[in-house]
mmCIF file of C-alpha atoms in Angstrom:
data_model
loop_
_atom_site.group_PDB
_atom_site.id
_atom_site.type_symbol
_atom_site.label_atom_id
_atom_site.label_comp_id
_atom_site.label_asym_id
_atom_site.label_seq_id
_atom_site.Cartn_x
_atom_site.Cartn_y
_atom_site.Cartn_z
ATOM 1 C CA MET W 1 0.000 0.000 0.000
ATOM 2 C CA LYS W 2 1.483 3.322 -1.050
ATOM 3 C CA ASN W 3 1.198 6.199 1.416
ATOM 4 C CA THR W 4 0.493 9.587 -0.080
ATOM 5 C CA PHE W 5 0.856 12.935 1.670
ATOM 6 C CA VAL W 6 -0.110 16.491 0.868
ATOM 7 C CA VAL W 7 0.343 19.934 2.304
ATOM 8 C CA LEU W 8 -0.524 23.464 1.260
ATOM 9 C CA ALA W 9 -0.172 27.229 1.400
ATOM 10 C CA LEU W 10 -3.073 29.664 0.883
ATOM 11 C CA THR W 11 -4.647 32.870 -0.478
ATOM 12 C CA PHE W 12 -8.138 34.380 -0.500
ATOM 13 C CA SER W 13 -9.176 34.399 -4.147
ATOM 14 C CA SER W 14 -5.745 34.859 -5.546
ATOM 15 C CA LEU W 15 -2.630 32.774 -5.609
ATOM 16 C CA ILE W 16 -0.109 33.134 -2.791
ATOM 17 C CA SER W 17 3.425 32.278 -3.753
ATOM 18 C CA PHE W 18 6.292 31.976 -1.335
ATOM 19 C CA ALA W 19 9.692 33.490 -2.133
ATOM 20 C CA SER W 20 11.068 30.007 -1.573
ATOM 21 C CA SER W 21 9.444 26.801 -0.436
ATOM 22 C CA THR W 22 7.952 27.099 3.024
ATOM 23 C CA CYS W 23 8.604 23.846 4.865
ATOM 24 C CA TYR W 24 6.808 22.124 7.716
ATOM 25 C CA VAL W 25 8.452 19.292 9.668
ATOM 26 C CA ALA W 26 6.851 16.409 11.551
ATOM 27 C CA LYS W 27 6.597 16.970 15.307
ATOM 28 C CA THR W 28 7.213 13.268 16.009
ATOM 29 C CA ALA W 29 8.902 10.316 14.350
ATOM 30 C CA VAL W 30 7.181 9.380 11.089
ATOM 31 C CA PRO W 31 6.376 5.878 9.836
ATOM 32 C CA GLU W 32 8.222 4.453 6.845
ATOM 33 C CA GLY W 33 7.071 6.088 3.616
ATOM 34 C CA ALA W 34 5.884 9.283 5.299
ATOM 35 C CA PRO W 35 7.780 12.516 4.617
ATOM 36 C CA LYS W 36 9.689 14.097 7.485
ATOM 37 C CA ALA W 37 8.978 17.508 5.943
ATOM 38 C CA ILE W 38 6.372 18.997 3.616
ATOM 39 C CA CYS W 39 7.359 22.040 1.581
ATOM 40 C CA LEU W 40 4.795 24.364 0.009
ATOM 41 C CA ARG W 41 5.446 26.472 -3.072
ATOM 42 C CA ASP W 42 2.065 28.194 -3.325
ATOM 43 C CA LEU W 43 -1.553 27.916 -2.281
ATOM 44 C CA GLU W 44 -4.909 29.286 -3.388
ATOM 45 C CA VAL W 45 -8.089 29.496 -1.319
ATOM 46 C CA ASP W 46 -11.289 29.711 -3.354
ATOM 47 C CA SER W 47 -14.072 30.312 -0.841
ATOM 48 C CA ALA W 48 -16.726 30.560 -3.586
ATOM 49 C CA GLY W 49 -15.664 27.257 -5.137
ATOM 50 C CA GLY W 50 -15.137 25.610 -1.762
ATOM 51 C CA SER W 51 -11.573 24.477 -2.362
ATOM 52 C CA VAL W 52 -7.955 25.061 -1.449
ATOM 53 C CA THR W 53 -5.451 24.302 -4.205
ATOM 54 C CA LEU W 54 -1.857 23.709 -3.289
ATOM 55 C CA ASN W 55 1.466 23.194 -4.982
ATOM 56 C CA THR W 56 4.017 21.205 -2.983
ATOM 57 C CA ASP W 57 7.453 19.715 -3.484
ATOM 58 C CA LEU W 58 6.062 16.214 -2.922
ATOM 59 C CA GLU W 59 5.689 13.821 -5.840
ATOM 60 C CA ASP W 60 2.072 13.029 -6.791
ATOM 61 C CA THR W 61 0.689 16.024 -4.876
ATOM 62 C CA VAL W 62 1.288 18.939 -7.206
ATOM 63 C CA LYS W 63 -1.833 21.071 -7.685
ATOM 64 C CA LYS W 64 -4.204 19.025 -5.548
ATOM 65 C CA ALA W 65 -7.520 20.553 -4.545
ATOM 66 C CA LEU W 66 -8.660 20.120 -0.963
ATOM 67 C CA GLN W 67 -12.322 20.473 -0.125
ATOM 68 C CA ILE W 68 -13.111 23.244 2.358
ATOM 69 C CA SER W 69 -14.986 21.681 5.277
ATOM 70 C CA SER W 70 -15.257 24.901 7.283
ATOM 71 C CA PHE W 71 -15.036 28.547 6.224
ATOM 72 C CA VAL W 72 -15.963 31.184 8.802
ATOM 73 C CA ARG W 73 -15.782 34.829 7.792
ATOM 74 C CA HIS W 74 -15.102 37.223 10.681
ATOM 75 C CA ASN W 75 -15.498 40.344 8.549
ATOM 76 C CA GLU W 76 -14.771 41.451 4.950
ATOM 77 C CA GLU W 77 -11.006 41.023 5.367
ATOM 78 C CA ARG W 78 -10.624 38.070 7.746
ATOM 79 C CA ALA W 79 -11.727 34.438 7.701
ATOM 80 C CA LYS W 80 -10.706 31.048 9.103
ATOM 81 C CA PHE W 81 -10.762 27.842 7.082
ATOM 82 C CA VAL W 82 -10.256 24.090 7.342
ATOM 83 C CA ALA W 83 -9.685 22.005 4.191
ATOM 84 C CA ILE W 84 -9.433 18.224 3.819
ATOM 85 C CA LEU W 85 -8.126 15.932 1.077
ATOM 86 C CA HIS W 86 -8.833 12.199 1.166
ATOM 87 C CA LEU W 87 -5.604 10.776 -0.210
ATOM 88 C CA GLN W 88 -6.289 7.106 -0.009
ATOM 89 C CA ASP W 89 -9.257 4.851 0.627
ATOM 90 C CA PHE W 90 -8.102 1.246 0.373
ATOM 91 C CA ASN W 91 -10.309 -1.723 1.168
ATOM 92 C CA ASP W 92 -9.397 -5.340 0.455
ATOM 93 C CA ASN W 93 -12.678 -6.524 -1.063
ATOM 94 C CA PHE W 94 -11.962 -10.185 -0.367
ATOM 95 C CA GLY W 95 -13.708 -10.916 2.908
ATOM 96 C CA CYS W 96 -12.166 -9.705 6.128
ATOM 97 C CA GLY W 97 -9.031 -8.136 4.696
ATOM 98 C CA GLU W 98 -7.059 -4.990 5.272
ATOM 99 C CA ALA W 99 -8.469 -1.469 5.013
ATOM 100 C CA ALA W 100 -6.853 1.958 5.225
ATOM 101 C CA GLN W 101 -7.838 5.589 4.879
ATOM 102 C CA VAL W 102 -5.397 8.493 4.635
ATOM 103 C CA SER W 103 -6.426 12.157 4.690
ATOM 104 C CA ALA W 104 -4.625 15.492 4.940
ATOM 105 C CA THR W 105 -6.025 18.507 6.782
ATOM 106 C CA ILE W 106 -4.850 22.104 6.649
ATOM 107 C CA ALA W 107 -6.274 24.940 8.707
ATOM 108 C CA GLY W 108 -5.416 28.609 8.763
ATOM 109 C CA SER W 109 -6.558 32.197 8.740
ATOM 110 C CA LEU W 110 -6.935 34.573 5.813
ATOM 111 C CA ASN W 111 -6.423 38.320 6.069
ATOM 112 C CA THR W 112 -6.651 40.212 2.778
ATOM 113 C CA THR W 113 -5.148 43.359 4.317
ATOM 114 C CA ARG W 114 -1.709 41.760 4.804
ATOM 115 C CA THR W 115 0.835 40.109 2.543
ATOM 116 C CA PRO W 116 0.828 37.182 2.379
ATOM 117 C CA ALA W 117 -2.877 36.797 3.055
ATOM 118 C CA VAL W 118 -2.193 33.531 4.885
ATOM 119 C CA ASP W 119 0.370 33.604 7.669
ATOM 120 C CA PRO W 120 2.633 30.536 7.225
ATOM 121 C CA GLU W 121 3.222 30.455 11.000
ATOM 122 C CA ALA W 122 -0.510 30.147 11.655
ATOM 123 C CA LEU W 123 -1.087 27.168 9.330
ATOM 124 C CA THR W 124 -1.706 23.798 10.908
ATOM 125 C CA ILE W 125 -1.060 20.710 8.818
ATOM 126 C CA SER W 126 -1.818 17.122 9.753
ATOM 127 C CA VAL W 127 -2.100 13.741 8.070
ATOM 128 C CA SER W 128 -4.432 11.104 9.524
ATOM 129 C CA TYR W 129 -4.046 7.339 8.965
ATOM 130 C CA ASP W 130 -6.829 4.928 9.868
ATOM 131 C CA HIS W 131 -5.783 1.302 9.417
ATOM 132 C CA LYS W 132 -7.483 -2.040 10.053
ATOM 133 C CA ASN W 133 -5.646 -5.321 9.690
ATOM 134 C CA ASP W 134 -8.951 -7.201 9.566
ATOM 135 C CA VAL W 135 -12.125 -5.218 8.808
ATOM 136 C CA CYS W 136 -14.330 -7.905 10.337
ATOM 137 C CA HIS W 137 -12.561 -8.312 13.665
ATOM 138 C CA SER W 138 -10.286 -5.413 14.533
ATOM 139 C CA PRO W 139 -10.970 -1.771 15.354
ATOM 140 C CA ALA W 140 -9.294 0.967 13.337
ATOM 141 C CA GLN W 141 -5.911 2.146 14.553
ATOM 142 C CA GLU W 142 -5.564 5.893 14.015
ATOM 143 C CA THR W 143 -2.260 7.700 13.704
ATOM 144 C CA ILE W 144 -2.120 11.479 13.276
ATOM 145 C CA LEU W 145 1.069 13.177 12.107
ATOM 146 C CA GLU W 146 1.291 16.894 12.819
ATOM 147 C CA TYR W 147 3.640 19.196 10.934
ATOM 148 C CA VAL W 148 4.966 22.554 12.193
ATOM 149 C CA LEU W 149 6.728 25.407 10.413
ATOM 150 C CA SER W 150 10.467 24.812 10.133
ATOM 151 C CA LYS W 151 12.453 27.738 11.526
#
């Protein structure tokens, strides 16, 4: 089973580009196949379309669109958002086999009066793994990896 990871960087209705890649590192040890760091090149938040599009340095994740699950506007200039991307949904269809779900979540605040509109230090990035060795007899084992801004 191939693990896939994604991370992002944001803007309000326009693209936010970073002068160089902005990197986030895992707070704890990561399992085999998981990146120790996620670097973002740019990000776009489209509140009308309900998505966050990101461009990362990770293979297979360039220009992925995350679905906005929460968008709360505080006033005309400020809003908070949470976006989720389901990266993998694997289920062994032969009886009581293995199953796994992997999703990435990014949360942050937008402020159109500052540049960049999304503060890289205020972004939270996490990847959640739910795994069952036997879908008929074992409960899911959840692992959450959190990434923080590299300084």
